[in-house]
Amino acid sequence: SQTIHQWPATLVQPVGSPLSLECTVEGTSNPNLYWYRQAAGRGLQLLFYSVGIGQISSEVPQNLSASRPQDRQFILSSKKLLLSDSGFYLCAWRAGSSGTYEQYFGPGTRLTVT
Amino acid sequence: GDSVTQMEGPVTLSEEAFLTINCTYTATGYPSLFWYVQYPGEGLQLLLKATKADDKGSNKGFEATYRKETTSFHLEKGSVQVSDSAVYFCALSPQGGSNYKLTFGKGTLLTVNP
């Protein structure tokens, strides 16, 4: 069965510091991968998605970036965090080549920028 | 573009009450429809789905029927429990899933009191 991991689970970082959040998926190949943010409420904001190694699509211009160095690894980064980057970051995956379109989410990373 | 509208709540019910959370959508053709649930501090979990008109998705006592004529996918449960307290998201994937993305509603917070 497929499993998705995110780490760290919680993170407290000062303004201006760098960020690296990691997401890995097990039990599937060539998944589509996604980064979402949930800030101060319930809504989900899609930040990035990737359909393959090195292929990144950005949904929102901001000081965050994403990379996919391996098939089942997705990394969210920032060179300098802002207060507004605080939130709950969720990684998700979808089967890359099947007739089903649902996404499966990881447990999330709670980021607090102080 | 595609959109999902769901009642924002919050919805507060007593244990064993009947639950309905309304969800309507705007999309061309026949999108796939989903309900996700998010318990406090956790990622989203796929609750149920329907991929064609008149399909009924069901899981853990929850049901939702894909109504093409009313472009709706309302979530129902006959008798809620305290453990059902969570945020519920309605979502759609366009017909064929070619844009790789899900469109989410804003979420509905459900609180069930004993």
PDB file of C-alpha atoms in Angstrom:
ATOM      1  CA  SER A   1       0.000   0.000   0.000  1.00  0.00           C
ATOM      2  CA  GLN A   2       1.025   3.589  -0.503  1.00  0.00           C
ATOM      3  CA  THR A   3       2.305   5.814   2.297  1.00  0.00           C
ATOM      4  CA  ILE A   4       3.172   9.483   2.344  1.00  0.00           C
ATOM      5  CA  HIS A   5       5.542  11.009   4.861  1.00  0.00           C
ATOM      6  CA  GLN A   6       6.239  14.598   5.769  1.00  0.00           C
ATOM      7  CA  TRP A   7       8.829  16.044   8.078  1.00  0.00           C
ATOM      8  CA  PRO A   8       9.284  17.751  10.274  1.00  0.00           C
ATOM      9  CA  ALA A   9       5.874  17.618  11.926  1.00  0.00           C
ATOM     10  CA  THR A  10       6.300  21.014  13.552  1.00  0.00           C
ATOM     11  CA  LEU A  11       8.778  23.813  12.999  1.00  0.00           C
ATOM     12  CA  VAL A  12       9.367  27.201  14.587  1.00  0.00           C
ATOM     13  CA  GLN A  13      11.625  29.472  12.585  1.00  0.00           C
ATOM     14  CA  PRO A  14      12.605  33.163  12.869  1.00  0.00           C
ATOM     15  CA  VAL A  15      11.802  35.635  10.127  1.00  0.00           C
ATOM     16  CA  GLY A  16      14.510  35.679   7.479  1.00  0.00           C
ATOM     17  CA  SER A  17      15.681  32.125   8.094  1.00  0.00           C
ATOM     18  CA  PRO A  18      15.678  29.436   5.387  1.00  0.00           C
ATOM     19  CA  LEU A  19      13.141  26.636   5.110  1.00  0.00           C
ATOM     20  CA  SER A  20      13.196  23.088   3.858  1.00  0.00           C
ATOM     21  CA  LEU A  21      10.203  20.770   4.147  1.00  0.00           C
ATOM     22  CA  GLU A  22      10.378  17.274   2.771  1.00  0.00           C
ATOM     23  CA  CYS A  23       7.750  14.889   1.485  1.00  0.00           C
ATOM     24  CA  THR A  24       8.264  11.318   0.354  1.00  0.00           C
ATOM     25  CA  VAL A  25       5.862   8.755  -1.027  1.00  0.00           C
ATOM     26  CA  GLU A  26       6.227   4.985  -0.812  1.00  0.00           C
ATOM     27  CA  GLY A  27       4.537   2.226  -2.736  1.00  0.00           C
ATOM     28  CA  THR A  28       3.892   3.961  -6.035  1.00  0.00           C
ATOM     29  CA  SER A  29       5.867   5.126  -9.058  1.00  0.00           C
ATOM     30  CA  ASN A  30       5.726   8.347 -11.046  1.00  0.00           C
ATOM     31  CA  PRO A  31       3.117  10.022  -8.848  1.00  0.00           C
ATOM     32  CA  ASN A  32       1.881  13.551  -9.299  1.00  0.00           C
ATOM     33  CA  LEU A  33       2.959  15.513  -6.225  1.00  0.00           C
ATOM     34  CA  TYR A  34       1.461  18.614  -4.638  1.00  0.00           C
ATOM     35  CA  TRP A  35       2.211  21.209  -1.944  1.00  0.00           C
ATOM     36  CA  TYR A  36      -0.677  23.007  -0.268  1.00  0.00           C
ATOM     37  CA  ARG A  37      -0.840  25.579   2.484  1.00  0.00           C
ATOM     38  CA  GLN A  38      -3.608  26.084   5.008  1.00  0.00           C
ATOM     39  CA  ALA A  39      -3.249  29.458   6.719  1.00  0.00           C
ATOM     40  CA  ALA A  40      -5.261  30.776   9.667  1.00  0.00           C
ATOM     41  CA  GLY A  41      -8.421  28.870   8.828  1.00  0.00           C
ATOM     42  CA  ARG A  42      -9.652  25.983   6.826  1.00  0.00           C
ATOM     43  CA  GLY A  43      -9.098  26.847   3.162  1.00  0.00           C
ATOM     44  CA  LEU A  44      -6.499  25.065   1.045  1.00  0.00           C
ATOM     45  CA  GLN A  45      -4.150  26.960  -1.233  1.00  0.00           C
ATOM     46  CA  LEU A  46      -2.288  24.984  -3.897  1.00  0.00           C
ATOM     47  CA  LEU A  47       1.317  26.184  -4.016  1.00  0.00           C
ATOM     48  CA  PHE A  48       3.115  23.820  -6.407  1.00  0.00           C
ATOM     49  CA  TYR A  49       2.587  20.589  -8.262  1.00  0.00           C
ATOM     50  CA  SER A  50       4.854  18.250 -10.153  1.00  0.00           C
ATOM     51  CA  VAL A  51       4.122  15.598 -12.758  1.00  0.00           C
ATOM     52  CA  GLY A  52       7.677  14.269 -12.933  1.00  0.00           C
ATOM     53  CA  ILE A  53      11.281  14.635 -11.797  1.00  0.00           C
ATOM     54  CA  GLY A  54      12.450  18.210 -12.241  1.00  0.00           C
ATOM     55  CA  GLN A  55       9.029  19.369 -13.448  1.00  0.00           C
ATOM     56  CA  ILE A  56       7.504  22.003 -11.184  1.00  0.00           C
ATOM     57  CA  SER A  57       4.425  24.139 -11.766  1.00  0.00           C
ATOM     58  CA  SER A  58       3.902  27.149  -9.517  1.00  0.00           C
ATOM     59  CA  GLU A  59       0.422  28.299  -8.679  1.00  0.00           C
ATOM     60  CA  VAL A  60       1.190  31.338  -6.543  1.00  0.00           C
ATOM     61  CA  PRO A  61       4.115  33.763  -6.937  1.00  0.00           C
ATOM     62  CA  GLN A  62       5.839  34.109  -3.587  1.00  0.00           C
ATOM     63  CA  ASN A  63       9.111  33.529  -1.804  1.00  0.00           C
ATOM     64  CA  LEU A  64       8.680  29.765  -1.770  1.00  0.00           C
ATOM     65  CA  SER A  65      10.088  27.274  -4.243  1.00  0.00           C
ATOM     66  CA  ALA A  66       9.739  23.547  -4.803  1.00  0.00           C
ATOM     67  CA  SER A  67      11.959  20.853  -6.193  1.00  0.00           C
ATOM     68  CA  ARG A  68      11.591  17.198  -7.103  1.00  0.00           C
ATOM     69  CA  PRO A  69      15.020  15.631  -7.125  1.00  0.00           C
ATOM     70  CA  GLN A  70      13.733  12.049  -7.130  1.00  0.00           C
ATOM     71  CA  ASP A  71      10.579  10.364  -8.369  1.00  0.00           C
ATOM     72  CA  ARG A  72       8.963  10.125  -4.948  1.00  0.00           C
ATOM     73  CA  GLN A  73      10.514  13.096  -3.180  1.00  0.00           C
ATOM     74  CA  PHE A  74       9.133  16.616  -3.126  1.00  0.00           C
ATOM     75  CA  ILE A  75      10.789  19.483  -1.284  1.00  0.00           C
ATOM     76  CA  LEU A  76       9.435  22.906  -0.372  1.00  0.00           C
ATOM     77  CA  SER A  77      12.012  25.606   0.283  1.00  0.00           C
ATOM     78  CA  SER A  78      12.482  29.240   1.067  1.00  0.00           C
ATOM     79  CA  LYS A  79      15.631  31.338   1.307  1.00  0.00           C
ATOM     80  CA  LYS A  80      14.099  33.871   3.714  1.00  0.00           C
ATOM     81  CA  LEU A  81      10.896  33.216   5.614  1.00  0.00           C
ATOM     82  CA  LEU A  82       8.239  35.865   6.137  1.00  0.00           C
ATOM     83  CA  LEU A  83       5.713  36.057   8.948  1.00  0.00           C
ATOM     84  CA  SER A  84       3.023  35.401   6.373  1.00  0.00           C
ATOM     85  CA  ASP A  85       4.593  31.999   5.608  1.00  0.00           C
ATOM     86  CA  SER A  86       3.225  30.610   8.864  1.00  0.00           C
ATOM     87  CA  GLY A  87       0.663  27.889   8.346  1.00  0.00           C
ATOM     88  CA  PHE A  88      -0.009  24.213   7.930  1.00  0.00           C
ATOM     89  CA  TYR A  89       1.778  22.721   4.917  1.00  0.00           C
ATOM     90  CA  LEU A  90       0.347  19.635   3.304  1.00  0.00           C
ATOM     91  CA  CYS A  91       1.907  17.380   0.721  1.00  0.00           C
ATOM     92  CA  ALA A  92      -0.279  15.179  -1.445  1.00  0.00           C
ATOM     93  CA  TRP A  93       0.125  12.630  -4.223  1.00  0.00           C
ATOM     94  CA  ARG A  94      -2.011  11.320  -7.046  1.00  0.00           C
ATOM     95  CA  ALA A  95      -1.499   8.289  -9.241  1.00  0.00           C
ATOM     96  CA  GLY A  96       0.330   9.479 -12.331  1.00  0.00           C
ATOM     97  CA  SER A  97      -1.259   7.186 -14.848  1.00  0.00           C
ATOM     98  CA  SER A  98      -4.615   5.809 -13.910  1.00  0.00           C
ATOM     99  CA  GLY A  99      -8.252   6.677 -14.262  1.00  0.00           C
ATOM    100  CA  THR A 100      -8.601   7.865 -10.697  1.00  0.00           C
ATOM    101  CA  TYR A 101      -8.000  11.486  -9.826  1.00  0.00           C
ATOM    102  CA  GLU A 102      -8.209  11.655  -6.058  1.00  0.00           C
ATOM    103  CA  GLN A 103      -5.280  12.955  -4.076  1.00  0.00           C
ATOM    104  CA  TYR A 104      -3.914  11.473  -0.883  1.00  0.00           C
ATOM    105  CA  PHE A 105      -2.519  13.747   1.783  1.00  0.00           C
ATOM    106  CA  GLY A 106       0.329  13.527   4.230  1.00  0.00           C
ATOM    107  CA  PRO A 107       0.071  14.379   7.921  1.00  0.00           C
ATOM    108  CA  GLY A 108       1.262  17.966   7.423  1.00  0.00           C
ATOM    109  CA  THR A 109       3.920  20.277   8.847  1.00  0.00           C
ATOM    110  CA  ARG A 110       2.915  23.071  11.199  1.00  0.00           C
ATOM    111  CA  LEU A 111       5.225  26.036  10.509  1.00  0.00           C
ATOM    112  CA  THR A 112       5.336  29.036  12.824  1.00  0.00           C
ATOM    113  CA  VAL A 113       7.458  31.984  11.765  1.00  0.00           C
ATOM    114  CA  THR A 114       8.354  34.254  14.686  1.00  0.00           C
TER     115      THR A 114
ATOM    116  CA  GLY B   1     -13.407  28.067 -14.501  1.00  0.00           C
ATOM    117  CA  ASP B   2     -14.305  25.213 -12.216  1.00  0.00           C
ATOM    118  CA  SER B   3     -15.608  25.993  -8.745  1.00  0.00           C
ATOM    119  CA  VAL B   4     -17.051  24.292  -5.661  1.00  0.00           C
ATOM    120  CA  THR B   5     -19.441  25.953  -3.246  1.00  0.00           C
ATOM    121  CA  GLN B   6     -20.207  24.400   0.103  1.00  0.00           C
ATOM    122  CA  MET B   7     -21.948  25.665   3.189  1.00  0.00           C
ATOM    123  CA  GLU B   8     -19.258  27.186   5.359  1.00  0.00           C
ATOM    124  CA  GLY B   9     -20.882  26.612   8.701  1.00  0.00           C
ATOM    125  CA  PRO B  10     -19.908  26.121  11.392  1.00  0.00           C
ATOM    126  CA  VAL B  11     -22.433  23.358  11.856  1.00  0.00           C
ATOM    127  CA  THR B  12     -23.170  22.285  15.420  1.00  0.00           C
ATOM    128  CA  LEU B  13     -25.214  19.167  16.087  1.00  0.00           C
ATOM    129  CA  SER B  14     -26.065  16.910  18.970  1.00  0.00           C
ATOM    130  CA  GLU B  15     -24.957  13.320  18.911  1.00  0.00           C
ATOM    131  CA  GLU B  16     -27.251  11.055  16.831  1.00  0.00           C
ATOM    132  CA  ALA B  17     -28.619  13.985  14.812  1.00  0.00           C
ATOM    133  CA  PHE B  18     -28.923  13.865  11.019  1.00  0.00           C
ATOM    134  CA  LEU B  19     -26.209  15.643   9.047  1.00  0.00           C
ATOM    135  CA  THR B  20     -26.369  17.330   5.672  1.00  0.00           C
ATOM    136  CA  ILE B  21     -23.547  19.445   4.264  1.00  0.00           C
ATOM    137  CA  ASN B  22     -24.459  20.977   0.937  1.00  0.00           C
ATOM    138  CA  CYS B  23     -22.032  21.074  -1.972  1.00  0.00           C
ATOM    139  CA  THR B  24     -22.657  22.383  -5.477  1.00  0.00           C
ATOM    140  CA  TYR B  25     -20.196  22.667  -8.310  1.00  0.00           C
ATOM    141  CA  THR B  26     -19.547  24.411 -11.595  1.00  0.00           C
ATOM    142  CA  ALA B  27     -17.648  22.457 -14.215  1.00  0.00           C
ATOM    143  CA  THR B  28     -18.040  21.313 -17.793  1.00  0.00           C
ATOM    144  CA  GLY B  29     -18.930  17.759 -18.601  1.00  0.00           C
ATOM    145  CA  TYR B  30     -18.722  15.109 -15.916  1.00  0.00           C
ATOM    146  CA  PRO B  31     -16.144  15.875 -13.250  1.00  0.00           C
ATOM    147  CA  SER B  32     -15.206  13.415 -10.521  1.00  0.00           C
ATOM    148  CA  LEU B  33     -16.444  14.480  -7.092  1.00  0.00           C
ATOM    149  CA  PHE B  34     -14.952  13.917  -3.658  1.00  0.00           C
ATOM    150  CA  TRP B  35     -15.496  14.526   0.019  1.00  0.00           C
ATOM    151  CA  TYR B  36     -12.479  14.843   2.287  1.00  0.00           C
ATOM    152  CA  VAL B  37     -12.396  15.026   6.079  1.00  0.00           C
ATOM    153  CA  GLN B  38      -9.764  16.770   8.189  1.00  0.00           C
ATOM    154  CA  TYR B  39      -9.555  16.001  11.909  1.00  0.00           C
ATOM    155  CA  PRO B  40      -7.863  18.584  14.131  1.00  0.00           C
ATOM    156  CA  GLY B  41      -4.142  18.833  13.518  1.00  0.00           C
ATOM    157  CA  GLU B  42      -4.130  16.220  10.753  1.00  0.00           C
ATOM    158  CA  GLY B  43      -3.988  16.024   6.991  1.00  0.00           C
ATOM    159  CA  LEU B  44      -7.004  15.476   4.773  1.00  0.00           C
ATOM    160  CA  GLN B  45      -8.430  11.995   4.365  1.00  0.00           C
ATOM    161  CA  LEU B  46     -10.488  10.907   1.393  1.00  0.00           C
ATOM    162  CA  LEU B  47     -13.928  10.105   2.757  1.00  0.00           C
ATOM    163  CA  LEU B  48     -15.810   9.104  -0.389  1.00  0.00           C
ATOM    164  CA  LYS B  49     -15.989   9.738  -4.111  1.00  0.00           C
ATOM    165  CA  ALA B  50     -18.223   9.450  -7.159  1.00  0.00           C
ATOM    166  CA  THR B  51     -17.047   9.474 -10.739  1.00  0.00           C
ATOM    167  CA  LYS B  52     -20.238   9.545 -12.802  1.00  0.00           C
ATOM    168  CA  ALA B  53     -23.769  10.838 -12.606  1.00  0.00           C
ATOM    169  CA  ASP B  54     -26.092   9.050 -10.131  1.00  0.00           C
ATOM    170  CA  ASP B  55     -23.161   7.308  -8.457  1.00  0.00           C
ATOM    171  CA  LYS B  56     -23.446   7.121  -4.692  1.00  0.00           C
ATOM    172  CA  GLY B  57     -20.248   7.233  -2.682  1.00  0.00           C
ATOM    173  CA  SER B  58     -20.345   5.876   0.846  1.00  0.00           C
ATOM    174  CA  ASN B  59     -17.965   5.277   3.722  1.00  0.00           C
ATOM    175  CA  LYS B  60     -18.179   5.148   7.536  1.00  0.00           C
ATOM    176  CA  GLY B  61     -21.923   5.864   7.446  1.00  0.00           C
ATOM    177  CA  PHE B  62     -21.507   8.921   5.212  1.00  0.00           C
ATOM    178  CA  GLU B  63     -23.136   9.078   1.786  1.00  0.00           C
ATOM    179  CA  ALA B  64     -23.221  11.469  -1.144  1.00  0.00           C
ATOM    180  CA  THR B  65     -24.943  11.131  -4.514  1.00  0.00           C
ATOM    181  CA  TYR B  66     -23.644  12.700  -7.731  1.00  0.00           C
ATOM    182  CA  ARG B  67     -26.569  14.722  -9.076  1.00  0.00           C
ATOM    183  CA  LYS B  68     -25.791  16.037 -12.539  1.00  0.00           C
ATOM    184  CA  GLU B  69     -29.153  17.772 -12.949  1.00  0.00           C
ATOM    185  CA  THR B  70     -28.588  19.920  -9.877  1.00  0.00           C
ATOM    186  CA  THR B  71     -24.758  19.885 -10.052  1.00  0.00           C
ATOM    187  CA  SER B  72     -24.683  18.799  -6.423  1.00  0.00           C
ATOM    188  CA  PHE B  73     -22.895  16.304  -4.198  1.00  0.00           C
ATOM    189  CA  HIS B  74     -24.389  16.762  -0.737  1.00  0.00           C
ATOM    190  CA  LEU B  75     -22.860  14.862   2.183  1.00  0.00           C
ATOM    191  CA  GLU B  76     -25.240  13.068   4.562  1.00  0.00           C
ATOM    192  CA  LYS B  77     -25.045  10.907   7.640  1.00  0.00           C
ATOM    193  CA  GLY B  78     -28.013   9.536   9.513  1.00  0.00           C
ATOM    194  CA  SER B  79     -26.608   9.659  13.027  1.00  0.00           C
ATOM    195  CA  VAL B  80     -23.485  11.648  13.827  1.00  0.00           C
ATOM    196  CA  GLN B  81     -21.069  10.900  16.624  1.00  0.00           C
ATOM    197  CA  VAL B  82     -18.765  13.132  18.632  1.00  0.00           C
ATOM    198  CA  SER B  83     -15.876  11.535  16.733  1.00  0.00           C
ATOM    199  CA  ASP B  84     -17.246  12.997  13.468  1.00  0.00           C
ATOM    200  CA  SER B  85     -16.268  16.483  14.598  1.00  0.00           C
ATOM    201  CA  ALA B  86     -13.944  17.735  11.868  1.00  0.00           C
ATOM    202  CA  VAL B  87     -13.709  19.963   8.820  1.00  0.00           C
ATOM    203  CA  TYR B  88     -15.272  18.553   5.657  1.00  0.00           C
ATOM    204  CA  PHE B  89     -14.144  19.569   2.169  1.00  0.00           C
ATOM    205  CA  CYS B  90     -15.972  18.991  -1.094  1.00  0.00           C
ATOM    206  CA  ALA B  91     -13.740  18.804  -4.177  1.00  0.00           C
ATOM    207  CA  LEU B  92     -13.846  18.081  -7.895  1.00  0.00           C
ATOM    208  CA  SER B  93     -11.477  16.925 -10.581  1.00  0.00           C
ATOM    209  CA  PRO B  94     -12.333  17.962 -14.160  1.00  0.00           C
ATOM    210  CA  GLN B  95     -13.542  15.326 -16.575  1.00  0.00           C
ATOM    211  CA  GLY B  96     -10.514  13.325 -17.629  1.00  0.00           C
ATOM    212  CA  GLY B  97      -8.403  14.794 -14.853  1.00  0.00           C
ATOM    213  CA  SER B  98      -6.097  16.351 -17.384  1.00  0.00           C
ATOM    214  CA  ASN B  99      -5.205  19.466 -15.420  1.00  0.00           C
ATOM    215  CA  TYR B 100      -3.897  17.301 -12.550  1.00  0.00           C
ATOM    216  CA  LYS B 101      -5.538  19.506  -9.939  1.00  0.00           C
ATOM    217  CA  LEU B 102      -8.448  19.336  -7.527  1.00  0.00           C
ATOM    218  CA  THR B 103     -10.735  22.288  -6.932  1.00  0.00           C
ATOM    219  CA  PHE B 104     -11.758  22.472  -3.272  1.00  0.00           C
ATOM    220  CA  GLY B 105     -14.579  24.148  -1.451  1.00  0.00           C
ATOM    221  CA  LYS B 106     -13.696  26.295   1.542  1.00  0.00           C
ATOM    222  CA  GLY B 107     -14.544  23.623   4.077  1.00  0.00           C
ATOM    223  CA  THR B 108     -17.314  23.156   6.628  1.00  0.00           C
ATOM    224  CA  LEU B 109     -16.532  22.849  10.307  1.00  0.00           C
ATOM    225  CA  LEU B 110     -18.731  20.287  12.040  1.00  0.00           C
ATOM    226  CA  THR B 111     -18.930  20.105  15.817  1.00  0.00           C
ATOM    227  CA  VAL B 112     -20.907  17.287  17.415  1.00  0.00           C
ATOM    228  CA  ASN B 113     -21.804  17.677  21.078  1.00  0.00           C
ATOM    229  CA  PRO B 114     -22.511  14.725  23.369  1.00  0.00           C
TER     230      PRO B 114
END
